[in-house]
Short mmCIF file of C-alpha atoms and ligand atoms in Angstrom, two decimals:
data_model
loop_
_atom_site.label_atom_id
_atom_site.label_comp_id
_atom_site.label_asym_id
_atom_site.label_seq_id
_atom_site.Cartn_x
_atom_site.Cartn_y
_atom_site.Cartn_z
CA MET A 1 100.60 121.01 99.97
CA PHE A 2 100.19 120.47 96.23
CA ASN A 3 97.55 122.14 94.09
CA SER A 4 94.00 120.95 94.89
CA ASP A 5 93.78 119.23 91.46
CA VAL A 6 96.31 116.67 92.66
CA TYR A 7 94.07 115.57 95.55
CA VAL A 8 90.89 115.63 93.47
CA ARG A 9 92.54 113.40 90.88
CA ARG A 10 93.88 110.98 93.49
CA ARG A 11 90.49 110.61 95.20
CA LYS A 12 88.82 110.02 91.85
CA GLU A 13 91.35 107.30 91.03
CA LEU A 14 90.80 105.75 94.46
CA CYS A 15 87.04 105.61 93.80
CA ARG A 16 87.66 104.02 90.40
CA ARG A 17 89.77 101.32 92.02
CA MET A 18 87.40 100.69 94.91
CA GLY A 19 84.06 100.84 93.10
CA LYS A 20 81.83 100.26 96.13
CA GLY A 21 81.32 101.31 99.73
CA LEU A 22 82.45 104.23 101.87
CA ILE A 23 86.12 104.97 102.27
CA LEU A 24 86.92 106.26 105.74
CA LEU A 25 90.26 108.05 106.06
CA PRO A 26 90.85 109.49 109.54
CA GLY A 27 93.65 112.00 109.95
CA ASN A 28 95.73 111.91 113.10
CA SER A 29 94.84 113.77 116.26
CA GLU A 30 97.15 115.48 118.72
CA SER A 31 99.09 113.04 120.85
CA PRO A 32 99.60 114.27 124.43
CA MET A 33 103.11 114.11 125.84
CA SER A 34 102.22 114.61 129.51
CA TYR A 35 98.80 116.26 129.60
CA GLU A 36 96.26 117.12 126.95
CA ALA A 37 97.51 120.58 126.02
CA ASN A 38 101.18 119.50 126.04
CA ALA A 39 101.36 117.41 122.90
CA PHE A 40 104.16 115.90 120.81
CA ASP A 41 104.78 117.73 117.54
CA PHE A 42 101.73 117.00 115.43
CA ARG A 43 102.42 114.51 112.62
CA GLN A 44 99.61 113.97 110.15
CA ASP A 45 98.77 110.49 108.89
CA SER A 46 100.56 109.98 105.56
CA THR A 47 97.62 108.39 103.75
CA PHE A 48 95.40 111.28 104.82
CA LEU A 49 98.09 113.66 103.55
CA TYR A 50 98.25 111.76 100.27
CA TYR A 51 94.51 112.15 99.56
CA PHE A 52 93.78 115.49 101.27
CA GLY A 53 97.10 117.28 101.86
CA LEU A 54 95.74 118.95 105.00
CA ASP A 55 98.28 119.03 107.79
CA VAL A 56 96.06 119.77 110.80
CA PRO A 57 94.80 117.51 113.57
CA SER A 58 91.36 115.97 114.09
CA LEU A 59 90.05 115.78 110.55
CA ALA A 60 88.50 112.81 108.81
CA GLY A 61 87.63 112.26 105.18
CA VAL A 62 84.78 110.11 103.94
CA ILE A 63 84.67 109.28 100.24
CA ASP A 64 81.68 107.55 98.72
CA ALA A 65 83.34 105.21 96.22
CA GLU A 66 80.12 104.89 94.20
CA SER A 67 79.17 108.57 93.82
CA GLY A 68 82.61 110.08 94.36
CA GLU A 69 81.15 112.48 96.93
CA THR A 70 83.73 113.55 99.49
CA THR A 71 83.04 115.03 102.91
CA LEU A 72 85.63 116.48 105.21
CA TYR A 73 84.77 116.26 108.90
CA GLY A 74 86.36 118.66 111.36
CA ASN A 75 85.53 121.47 113.74
CA ASP A 76 85.86 125.17 113.19
CA THR A 77 88.02 127.13 115.59
CA THR A 78 86.39 127.99 118.91
CA LEU A 79 87.01 131.12 120.97
CA ASP A 80 89.15 129.03 123.31
CA ASP A 81 91.29 127.88 120.36
CA LEU A 82 91.60 131.48 119.21
CA ILE A 83 92.80 132.56 122.62
CA TRP A 84 95.31 129.74 123.08
CA THR A 85 96.54 128.91 119.60
CA GLY A 86 95.44 131.82 117.42
CA PRO A 87 93.26 132.24 114.36
CA THR A 88 93.10 129.50 111.73
CA PRO A 89 91.30 129.16 108.38
CA SER A 90 87.70 127.96 108.51
CA MET A 91 86.87 124.35 107.63
CA GLN A 92 85.40 125.56 104.33
CA GLU A 93 88.61 127.42 103.49
CA ARG A 94 90.77 124.45 104.43
CA ALA A 95 88.62 122.02 102.48
CA ALA A 96 88.77 124.23 99.39
CA THR A 97 92.56 123.91 99.26
CA SER A 98 92.01 120.17 98.92
CA GLY A 99 89.25 120.52 96.32
CA VAL A 100 86.49 119.51 98.78
CA THR A 101 83.28 121.54 99.05
CA ASP A 102 81.32 119.52 101.60
CA THR A 103 82.42 119.94 105.23
CA LYS A 104 80.68 118.88 108.43
CA PRO A 105 81.50 119.18 112.16
CA LEU A 106 83.40 116.19 113.49
CA PRO A 107 80.57 114.83 115.68
CA HIS A 108 78.51 114.27 112.48
CA LEU A 109 80.95 111.55 111.49
CA ASP A 110 79.46 109.19 114.09
CA THR A 111 75.98 109.44 112.56
CA ARG A 112 77.27 109.11 109.01
CA ILE A 113 79.17 105.91 109.72
CA ALA A 114 76.44 104.47 111.96
CA GLU A 115 73.88 105.00 109.19
CA ALA A 116 76.14 103.42 106.58
CA VAL A 117 76.74 100.38 108.81
CA LYS A 118 72.99 100.08 109.47
CA ALA A 119 72.27 100.25 105.75
CA GLY A 120 74.71 97.38 105.20
CA ARG A 121 77.24 99.46 103.31
CA LYS A 122 80.84 98.40 103.49
CA VAL A 123 83.00 100.92 105.34
CA HIS A 124 86.58 100.56 104.13
CA TYR A 125 89.33 101.45 106.59
CA LEU A 126 93.06 100.86 106.90
CA PRO A 127 94.93 99.21 109.78
CA PRO A 128 95.27 101.81 112.56
CA TYR A 129 98.76 102.24 114.02
CA ARG A 130 97.89 104.78 116.75
CA GLY A 131 95.82 104.18 119.86
CA GLU A 132 93.72 107.31 119.27
CA THR A 133 92.73 106.12 115.78
CA SER A 134 91.92 102.64 117.06
CA LEU A 135 89.60 104.17 119.64
CA LEU A 136 87.97 106.38 117.02
CA LEU A 137 87.39 103.48 114.61
CA SER A 138 86.19 101.28 117.42
CA ARG A 139 83.60 103.87 118.42
CA LEU A 140 82.48 104.66 114.87
CA LEU A 141 82.15 101.05 113.79
CA GLY A 142 80.95 99.59 117.08
CA THR A 143 83.80 97.09 116.99
CA PRO A 144 86.11 96.32 119.92
CA ALA A 145 89.54 97.85 119.26
CA THR A 146 91.09 94.38 119.52
CA ALA A 147 88.93 93.15 116.62
CA LEU A 148 89.67 96.03 114.23
CA PHE A 149 92.35 94.16 112.32
CA GLU A 150 89.84 91.52 111.24
CA GLY A 151 87.74 94.19 109.54
CA ILE A 152 90.42 96.12 107.67
CA SER A 153 89.74 96.54 103.99
CA THR A 154 92.34 94.66 101.99
CA ASP A 155 90.91 96.26 98.83
CA LEU A 156 91.60 99.70 100.26
CA LEU A 157 94.96 98.63 101.60
CA PHE A 158 96.17 97.49 98.17
CA ALA A 159 94.62 100.44 96.31
CA VAL A 160 96.34 102.94 98.61
CA ALA A 161 99.67 101.10 98.59
CA GLU A 162 99.70 100.82 94.79
CA MET A 163 98.93 104.51 94.38
CA ARG A 164 101.36 105.76 97.03
CA GLU A 165 104.12 103.50 95.77
CA LYS A 166 104.28 105.02 92.28
CA LYS A 167 105.56 108.52 92.85
CA GLU A 168 104.29 111.35 90.66
CA ALA A 169 106.60 114.05 89.26
CA CYS A 170 105.56 116.54 91.99
CA GLU A 171 106.43 113.97 94.66
CA LEU A 172 109.82 113.23 93.13
CA GLU A 173 110.59 116.95 93.16
CA GLU A 174 109.87 116.95 96.90
CA MET A 175 112.04 113.86 97.41
CA ASP A 176 114.90 115.51 95.54
CA LEU A 177 114.58 118.55 97.78
CA ALA A 178 114.42 116.34 100.89
CA PHE A 179 117.82 114.99 99.84
CA PHE A 180 119.33 118.39 100.64
CA ILE A 181 118.14 118.18 104.24
CA GLY A 182 119.89 114.81 104.45
CA TYR A 183 122.97 116.24 102.75
CA ALA A 184 123.17 119.05 105.31
CA MET A 185 122.66 116.68 108.25
CA GLN A 186 125.35 114.31 107.07
CA THR A 187 127.97 116.86 106.09
CA VAL A 188 127.50 118.90 109.29
CA ALA A 189 128.05 115.70 111.31
CA MET A 190 131.18 114.86 109.33
CA LYS A 191 132.68 118.29 109.86
CA MET A 192 131.80 118.47 113.58
CA CYS A 193 132.94 114.96 114.42
CA ARG A 194 135.98 114.72 116.71
CA ALA A 195 137.17 112.68 119.65
CA GLY A 196 135.99 113.98 123.04
CA MET A 197 132.64 115.21 121.76
CA SER A 198 129.46 113.48 122.95
CA GLU A 199 127.08 111.69 120.60
CA ASN A 200 124.35 113.86 122.13
CA GLU A 201 126.07 117.01 120.87
CA LEU A 202 125.82 115.68 117.34
CA ILE A 203 122.22 114.52 117.83
CA GLY A 204 121.20 117.92 119.22
CA THR A 205 122.77 119.74 116.29
CA LEU A 206 121.54 117.43 113.55
CA ASP A 207 117.98 117.21 114.85
CA GLY A 208 117.58 120.96 114.38
CA ILE A 209 118.66 120.98 110.72
CA PRO A 210 115.35 119.89 109.12
CA LYS A 211 113.54 122.69 110.98
CA ILE A 212 116.23 125.27 110.25
CA SER A 213 115.81 124.53 106.56
CA GLY A 214 112.04 125.08 106.73
CA GLY A 215 111.14 121.41 107.07
CA TRP A 216 108.97 119.60 109.59
CA GLY A 217 111.60 117.78 111.61
CA VAL A 218 113.46 114.49 111.71
CA ALA A 219 111.95 111.61 109.76
CA PHE A 220 112.80 109.16 112.56
CA PRO A 221 114.82 109.28 115.78
CA SER A 222 118.41 109.97 114.72
CA ILE A 223 120.78 107.03 115.03
CA ILE A 224 124.18 108.54 115.84
CA THR A 225 126.39 106.01 117.54
CA GLN A 226 129.74 104.31 117.90
CA HIS A 227 127.71 101.15 118.49
CA GLY A 228 126.94 100.70 114.82
CA GLU A 229 126.58 96.97 115.46
CA THR A 230 123.26 97.76 117.17
CA LEU A 231 121.06 98.43 114.16
CA HIS A 232 118.92 101.14 115.77
CA HIS A 233 121.07 102.33 118.68
CA LEU A 234 119.29 105.37 120.10
CA GLN A 235 120.93 105.94 123.46
CA GLY A 236 123.41 108.51 122.15
CA ARG A 237 125.27 109.14 125.41
CA ASP A 238 128.80 108.08 124.58
CA ILE A 239 131.84 110.25 124.15
CA LEU A 240 133.45 109.89 120.72
CA GLU A 241 136.72 108.01 120.92
CA ASP A 242 139.78 108.04 118.75
CA GLY A 243 139.99 104.84 116.70
CA ARG A 244 136.29 104.01 116.75
CA LEU A 245 133.76 104.14 113.95
CA LEU A 246 130.77 106.48 114.10
CA LEU A 247 127.54 105.48 112.36
CA VAL A 248 125.16 108.32 111.44
CA ASP A 249 121.73 107.22 110.15
CA VAL A 250 119.54 110.31 109.89
CA GLY A 251 116.81 111.86 107.78
CA GLY A 252 114.60 114.89 107.65
CA GLU A 253 111.08 115.66 106.51
CA ARG A 254 110.17 118.62 104.39
CA ALA A 255 107.11 120.66 105.37
CA SER A 256 105.28 118.41 102.88
CA HIS A 257 106.58 115.39 104.89
CA TYR A 258 108.45 113.82 101.95
CA CYS A 259 111.62 112.67 103.60
CA SER A 260 115.23 111.57 103.31
CA ASP A 261 117.13 108.68 104.90
CA HIS A 262 120.92 108.43 104.63
CA THR A 263 123.60 106.59 106.54
CA ARG A 264 127.32 107.18 106.62
CA THR A 265 129.93 105.46 108.77
CA TYR A 266 133.45 106.79 109.31
CA PRO A 267 136.23 106.84 111.88
CA VAL A 268 135.92 109.45 114.62
CA ASN A 269 139.49 110.58 113.93
CA GLY A 270 138.95 110.80 110.17
CA ARG A 271 141.49 108.08 109.31
CA PHE A 272 140.40 104.53 108.43
CA THR A 273 142.56 101.72 109.79
CA GLN A 274 143.37 98.96 107.32
CA ARG A 275 140.71 96.70 108.85
CA GLN A 276 138.07 99.44 108.88
CA LYS A 277 138.86 100.32 105.27
CA GLU A 278 138.66 96.68 104.19
CA ILE A 279 135.19 96.12 105.66
CA TYR A 280 134.02 99.58 104.58
CA ASN A 281 134.92 98.97 100.96
CA ILE A 282 132.99 95.69 100.93
CA VAL A 283 129.85 97.47 102.11
CA LEU A 284 130.47 100.26 99.62
CA GLU A 285 130.75 97.77 96.78
CA ALA A 286 127.39 96.23 97.73
CA HIS A 287 125.87 99.73 98.03
CA ASP A 288 127.21 100.70 94.59
CA ARG A 289 126.08 97.44 93.00
CA VAL A 290 122.41 98.25 93.61
CA PRO A 291 122.10 101.23 91.20
CA GLN A 292 124.25 99.38 88.68
CA ILE A 293 121.76 96.54 88.32
CA LEU A 294 118.41 98.00 89.38
CA ARG A 295 115.92 98.00 86.50
CA PRO A 296 112.13 98.50 86.45
CA GLY A 297 110.24 95.26 86.91
CA MET A 298 112.98 93.67 88.99
CA LEU A 299 112.06 91.78 92.14
CA TYR A 300 113.45 93.21 95.36
CA THR A 301 114.62 89.75 96.39
CA GLU A 302 116.87 89.58 93.29
CA LEU A 303 118.48 92.86 94.29
CA HIS A 304 118.84 91.72 97.86
CA ARG A 305 120.56 88.53 96.79
CA SER A 306 122.97 90.40 94.51
CA ALA A 307 124.00 92.69 97.35
CA GLU A 308 124.38 89.71 99.68
CA LEU A 309 126.63 88.01 97.14
CA VAL A 310 128.89 91.07 97.00
CA LEU A 311 129.11 91.11 100.80
CA ALA A 312 129.83 87.38 100.93
CA GLU A 313 132.53 87.62 98.27
CA GLY A 314 134.17 90.50 100.12
CA LEU A 315 134.03 88.68 103.46
CA ARG A 316 135.59 85.67 101.76
CA GLY A 317 138.51 87.94 100.88
CA THR A 318 139.00 88.77 104.57
CA GLY A 319 138.95 85.09 105.54
CA LEU A 320 135.83 85.51 107.71
CA VAL A 321 133.78 83.51 105.22
CA LYS A 322 135.41 80.23 104.25
CA CYS A 323 133.08 78.92 101.52
CA SER A 324 131.95 80.24 98.14
CA ALA A 325 129.83 83.42 98.16
CA GLU A 326 126.86 81.44 96.72
CA ASP A 327 127.09 78.81 99.47
CA ALA A 328 127.36 81.49 102.14
CA VAL A 329 124.29 83.35 100.87
CA GLU A 330 122.36 80.11 100.45
CA ALA A 331 123.17 79.06 104.00
CA GLY A 332 122.02 82.45 105.36
CA VAL A 333 125.46 83.54 106.57
CA ILE A 334 124.85 87.14 105.47
CA SER A 335 121.22 87.53 106.54
CA GLY A 336 121.72 85.47 109.69
CA LEU A 337 125.04 86.79 110.93
CA PHE A 338 126.54 89.80 109.12
CA MET A 339 123.55 91.82 107.86
CA PRO A 340 120.43 90.86 109.81
CA HIS A 341 118.21 93.45 108.14
CA GLY A 342 116.74 94.11 104.72
CA LEU A 343 118.66 95.88 101.98
CA SER A 344 115.90 98.43 101.28
CA HIS A 345 112.56 99.85 102.27
CA GLY A 346 110.16 102.13 100.44
CA MET A 347 110.57 105.91 100.78
CA GLY A 348 108.07 108.73 100.38
CA LEU A 349 105.76 110.42 102.85
CA ASP A 350 107.06 107.93 105.40
CA VAL A 351 110.63 106.88 105.95
CA HIS A 352 109.45 103.29 105.67
CA ASP A 353 106.81 104.15 103.12
CA CYS A 354 103.48 102.36 103.49
CA GLN A 355 104.86 100.14 106.26
CA ALA A 356 101.83 101.07 108.39
CA LEU A 357 99.70 99.36 105.74
CA GLY A 358 101.30 95.98 105.98
CA GLU A 359 104.24 93.76 106.74
CA ARG A 360 105.17 94.57 110.33
CA SER A 361 101.92 96.23 111.37
CA PHE A 362 100.03 92.93 111.40
CA ASP A 363 100.23 89.37 110.10
CA PHE A 364 100.49 89.84 106.39
CA SER A 365 100.70 86.17 105.45
CA PRO A 366 97.01 85.74 104.45
CA PHE A 367 97.55 88.39 101.77
CA ALA A 368 100.86 87.09 100.43
CA GLU A 369 99.43 85.93 97.10
CA ARG A 370 97.69 89.22 96.47
CA ALA A 371 100.79 91.09 97.57
CA ALA A 372 102.79 89.20 94.94
CA ALA A 373 100.35 90.32 92.25
CA SER A 374 100.38 93.87 93.58
CA GLY A 375 104.16 94.02 94.06
CA THR A 376 104.17 96.97 96.47
CA CYS A 377 106.55 97.54 99.34
CA ILE A 378 103.85 96.56 101.82
CA HIS A 379 105.31 93.06 101.53
CA ARG A 380 109.00 93.22 100.79
CA LYS A 381 109.29 89.53 99.94
CA THR A 382 107.05 90.05 96.92
CA TRP A 383 107.99 93.65 96.16
CA ARG A 384 108.41 94.46 92.46
CA LEU A 385 110.48 97.54 91.76
CA ASN A 386 108.54 99.43 89.14
CA GLU A 387 109.06 102.87 87.68
CA GLY A 388 108.27 105.52 90.29
CA THR A 389 109.26 103.38 93.26
CA VAL A 390 111.55 105.20 95.68
CA MET A 391 113.61 103.05 97.99
CA SER A 392 116.64 103.04 100.23
CA ASP A 393 119.85 101.23 99.33
CA GLU A 394 121.40 100.34 102.67
CA PRO A 395 123.68 97.36 102.95
CA GLY A 396 125.79 96.86 106.04
CA ILE A 397 128.19 94.57 107.83
CA TYR A 398 127.81 94.28 111.58
CA PHE A 399 129.81 92.44 114.20
CA ILE A 400 127.23 91.76 116.88
CA PRO A 401 128.88 89.97 119.81
CA ALA A 402 125.66 88.39 121.11
CA LEU A 403 124.73 87.09 117.66
CA ILE A 404 128.25 85.78 116.99
CA ASP A 405 128.20 83.94 120.34
CA LYS A 406 124.76 82.49 119.70
CA CYS A 407 125.53 81.26 116.19
CA ARG A 408 128.81 79.76 117.34
CA ALA A 409 127.28 78.04 120.36
CA GLU A 410 124.54 76.55 118.19
CA GLY A 411 127.00 75.38 115.56
CA ARG A 412 125.33 77.52 112.90
CA PHE A 413 127.41 78.17 109.77
CA LYS A 414 130.00 75.68 111.02
CA GLY A 415 132.74 75.30 108.44
CA LEU A 416 131.44 78.33 106.54
CA VAL A 417 132.65 81.03 108.95
CA ASP A 418 136.01 81.40 110.69
CA TYR A 419 134.74 81.96 114.22
CA ASP A 420 138.23 82.32 115.72
CA LEU A 421 138.96 85.18 113.36
CA LEU A 422 135.48 86.61 113.96
CA GLU A 423 136.25 86.82 117.71
CA THR A 424 138.88 89.47 116.88
CA TYR A 425 136.19 91.67 115.27
CA LYS A 426 133.92 91.80 118.30
CA ASP A 427 134.98 95.37 119.13
CA PHE A 428 134.72 96.54 115.51
CA GLY A 429 131.14 97.87 115.60
CA GLY A 430 129.14 98.00 112.40
CA ILE A 431 129.09 99.75 109.05
CA ARG A 432 126.04 100.79 107.06
CA ILE A 433 125.97 103.00 103.97
CA GLU A 434 122.62 104.31 102.76
CA ASP A 435 121.27 106.44 99.93
CA ASP A 436 117.83 106.76 98.38
CA ILE A 437 117.07 105.64 94.84
CA VAL A 438 114.20 106.14 92.42
CA VAL A 439 113.37 103.56 89.76
CA THR A 440 113.04 105.20 86.34
CA SER A 441 111.65 103.92 83.02
CA ASP A 442 114.99 102.42 82.01
CA GLY A 443 116.97 102.04 85.22
CA CYS A 444 117.28 104.19 88.29
CA ARG A 445 118.82 107.35 89.67
CA ILE A 446 119.95 108.49 93.08
CA VAL A 447 117.46 110.83 94.74
CA GLY A 448 118.93 114.33 94.90
CA GLY A 449 120.43 114.52 91.43
CA GLU A 450 124.07 115.24 90.72
CA ARG A 451 125.21 116.12 94.24
CA HIS A 452 126.19 113.25 96.52
CA ILE A 453 127.08 112.92 100.17
CA PRO A 454 130.78 112.02 100.65
CA VAL A 455 130.96 108.23 100.58
CA THR A 456 134.32 106.88 99.46
CA VAL A 457 137.16 106.42 101.95
CA GLU A 458 139.04 109.27 100.27
CA GLU A 459 136.04 111.62 100.28
CA LEU A 460 135.32 110.90 103.94
CA GLU A 461 138.93 111.29 105.04
CA ALA A 462 138.97 114.67 103.32
CA VAL A 463 135.95 115.99 105.21
CA VAL A 464 135.64 114.29 108.63
CA GLY A 465 136.78 116.67 111.37
CA GLN A 466 137.55 119.43 108.84
CA ASP A 467 135.46 122.22 110.29
N1 LIG B 501 116.89 104.84 108.85
C1 LIG B 501 116.29 103.91 109.70
C2 LIG B 501 115.74 102.72 108.99
O1 LIG B 501 115.81 102.63 107.81
O2 LIG B 501 115.20 101.85 109.64
MN1 MN B 502 116.71 103.32 105.96
#
């Protein structure tokens, strides 16, 4: 948690942006795994963390945008809690660390919101992404859970996204430190990797690293697979085989929850075949192109297109693409066949920062115009990469048999792609290379500073399997 001044300043800025109404920011509650007292690891809501910093369940903040008054709702520890989970600071003590003086028991939240609604005050809330929060909002606002999306506050959504998107110096320090969790996860995997070992063995080892280093845990379920062609392959049951490629897409969260996200792909036996090296170096060129051209004010789509052009040009060199790189990108050969995912996503308190606020969480199209003016990562099509934005750089090339078959059968990209040659790549897998980047006042820098995770063919061959 940062100093309380940070949260006081952020809440004040939020009020300035909002001007009117009550801002309701519920934290997350415990999420039971199999029965109430057997919960998943508690993960606080990132927007609540951003404005209050308090990493405990069942709190809610209410900020009066007109007066600036802030109340923190939550219950003090009961004797039962003391017996089962031990002593904790009082609500007053907790609130003080966030610069809040007014605290009330959680049940008082119902009356506060009911009175505000009755008085015709606007209650601003964000789109809920957890069932428990939907139920809470539904009860507080007297709205069926299925109708909550219609009432979300777009003003609040944009204010929060704009603030969270531009990282402050203290946040960038945390991101730089999160890099080292990612560094450890990736280099441990490289050194351990050898034929005969199970993917699960790697997953089990890597998943412990964020905690060992004092962090919270993994930032997302670790993707450690020889099926790199499946973008988020989570099964992790296979035995590593000589000659195959292993894709490792992992990240860790610090105790503060600022996180890392890195991907490396390399041969299980530590030696690239000619074909693996050829495809790898195309992806690496696209990955390296991003920091070379990224400047503040640039549109994400420009960056995306540049990376696609590098991939298309490289694939032309292999004979898989038969037309010019421009024609291939224009026709959707890269986005439709070889890299069916985005080049980047925001990074911060969430591995896909602010994604709960927009884009995939609900139909964002009604807000597209406003999103273009705002330029935050809540809508990647209109995302403007300004100073303080932190993002992933993760191009890839994937040979997805089902997608190849479908495109071929439908006659898509006919004359642009050599499908006969492509057939011979169906057992190749997929390659993704990912690092995290921060946009600076005059360009960008890789999160983590000078140190980098082995990434060239030579660097990887020198470390994979070298315990
Ligand atoms: N690292 C997983 C993702 O970016 O979706
Ligand atoms: Mn990523």
